[in-house]
Each structure stands twice: as structure tokens, then as C-alpha cells.
Amino acid sequence: MGTPFLLEMDFREGPMMLHGEVVWTSSVPRKNSGTVAPGFGATFGRLRPDMQQRLEGLLSLATLPPVPWKARVSFGMEAVARMP
């Protein structure tokens, strides 16, 4: 917890770069499998109003962009080095 992260998403209408900090982590074993489903929760840093609006639309699935799109998540010093 407390690790910086950067989420970069490429959409047709332009990139979305969201930075923040990890606030919780989880490693839940998958039922009947030897694998784990890792997850984390985050708090975002200060977002510009246009970026906040795009994020809200994405999270509510109201403005889910058409495919193709891709995302990259960086943590720690790699995330800090990639932040704008």
C-alpha cells in the first residue's frame, strides 16, 4: 500500500493517463484452481476536469469506447518515471 501507480489507456479519441496510489491489495485464490486473482484499489491524484469526466463515463460504462483499446499499468518508480 502507498505505492504510486500510473494507468495509461489508449483510445481512438486520445490517451488517458491516470496517476494515483495503491490503497489496498488482495490475492484471492480461484476456486478449484492453483491460481490467484490479484487485485488492488487505488485513489487517484488530482485529475483535470476533462479527464475526470472521461473516467466517470468509463467507470459507469456510459462512454465505453469501441475496440480496439489497450491499457498499461505501471507501479513504483517505473510509474513515477512515466508520469507526465
GROMACS .gro file of C-alpha atoms in nm:
model
   84
    1MET     CA    1   0.000   0.000   0.000
    2GLY     CA    2   0.115   0.352  -0.072
    3THR     CA    3   0.284   0.252  -0.398
    4PRO     CA    4   0.244   0.502  -0.683
    5PHE     CA    5   0.078   0.373  -0.998
    6LEU     CA    6   0.007   0.502  -1.347
    7LEU     CA    7  -0.275   0.372  -1.567
    8GLU     CA    8  -0.231   0.452  -1.936
    9MET     CA    9  -0.515   0.379  -2.176
   10ASP     CA   10  -0.508   0.441  -2.550
   11PHE     CA   11  -0.843   0.524  -2.708
   12ARG     CA   12  -0.934   0.649  -3.053
   13GLU     CA   13  -1.016   0.991  -2.909
   14GLY     CA   14  -0.677   1.012  -2.740
   15PRO     CA   15  -0.479   0.876  -2.447
   16MET     CA   16  -0.595   0.874  -2.087
   17MET     CA   17  -0.325   0.883  -1.818
   18LEU     CA   18  -0.436   0.846  -1.458
   19HIS     CA   19  -0.194   0.852  -1.167
   20GLY     CA   20  -0.256   0.766  -0.807
   21GLU     CA   21  -0.163   0.548  -0.512
   22VAL     CA   22  -0.246   0.189  -0.417
   23VAL     CA   23  -0.471   0.186  -0.106
   24TRP     CA   24  -0.545  -0.188  -0.072
   25THR     CA   25  -0.438  -0.519  -0.225
   26SER     CA   26  -0.592  -0.864  -0.242
   27SER     CA   27  -0.482  -1.208  -0.359
   28VAL     CA   28  -0.789  -1.430  -0.368
   29PRO     CA   29  -0.734  -1.796  -0.464
   30ARG     CA   30  -0.955  -1.906  -0.752
   31LYS     CA   31  -1.192  -2.189  -0.670
   32ASN     CA   32  -1.073  -2.533  -0.786
   33SER     CA   33  -0.755  -2.385  -0.932
   34GLY     CA   34  -0.396  -2.335  -0.832
   35THR     CA   35  -0.406  -1.973  -0.948
   36VAL     CA   36  -0.468  -1.646  -0.766
   37ALA     CA   37  -0.677  -1.349  -0.877
   38PRO     CA   38  -0.476  -1.045  -0.765
   39GLY     CA   39  -0.641  -0.709  -0.730
   40PHE     CA   40  -0.585  -0.363  -0.590
   41GLY     CA   41  -0.776  -0.050  -0.505
   42ALA     CA   42  -0.646   0.295  -0.575
   43THR     CA   43  -0.701   0.657  -0.508
   44PHE     CA   44  -0.638   0.892  -0.798
   45GLY     CA   45  -0.432   1.207  -0.786
   46ARG     CA   46  -0.569   1.542  -0.894
   47LEU     CA   47  -0.743   1.498  -1.229
   48ARG     CA   48  -0.822   1.767  -1.481
   49PRO     CA   49  -1.200   1.815  -1.521
   50ASP     CA   50  -1.197   1.664  -1.872
   51MET     CA   51  -1.003   1.358  -1.752
   52GLN     CA   52  -1.236   1.317  -1.452
   53GLN     CA   53  -1.538   1.329  -1.684
   54ARG     CA   54  -1.383   1.066  -1.916
   55LEU     CA   55  -1.304   0.842  -1.618
   56GLU     CA   56  -1.657   0.872  -1.477
   57GLY     CA   57  -1.803   0.784  -1.816
   58LEU     CA   58  -1.572   0.485  -1.847
   59LEU     CA   59  -1.642   0.353  -1.497
   60SER     CA   60  -2.018   0.382  -1.543
   61LEU     CA   61  -1.982   0.215  -1.887
   62ALA     CA   62  -2.173   0.511  -2.032
   63THR     CA   63  -1.889   0.605  -2.265
   64LEU     CA   64  -1.712   0.275  -2.315
   65PRO     CA   65  -1.514   0.335  -2.632
   66PRO     CA   66  -1.526   0.095  -2.923
   67VAL     CA   67  -1.244  -0.154  -2.959
   68PRO     CA   68  -0.956  -0.166  -3.010
   69TRP     CA   69  -0.815  -0.014  -2.694
   70LYS     CA   70  -0.530  -0.113  -2.470
   71ALA     CA   71  -0.411  -0.032  -2.121
   72ARG     CA   72  -0.085  -0.039  -1.930
   73VAL     CA   73  -0.040  -0.021  -1.553
   74SER     CA   74   0.295   0.073  -1.402
   75PHE     CA   75   0.387   0.069  -1.034
   76GLY     CA   76   0.655   0.226  -0.816
   77MET     CA   77   0.950   0.408  -0.971
   78GLU     CA   78   0.852   0.292  -1.322
   79ALA     CA   79   0.517   0.469  -1.276
   80VAL     CA   80   0.682   0.783  -1.141
   81ALA     CA   81   0.926   0.792  -1.434
   82ARG     CA   82   0.640   0.761  -1.688
   83MET     CA   83   0.413   1.028  -1.529
   84PRO     CA   84   0.365   1.345  -1.733
   0.00000   0.00000   0.00000
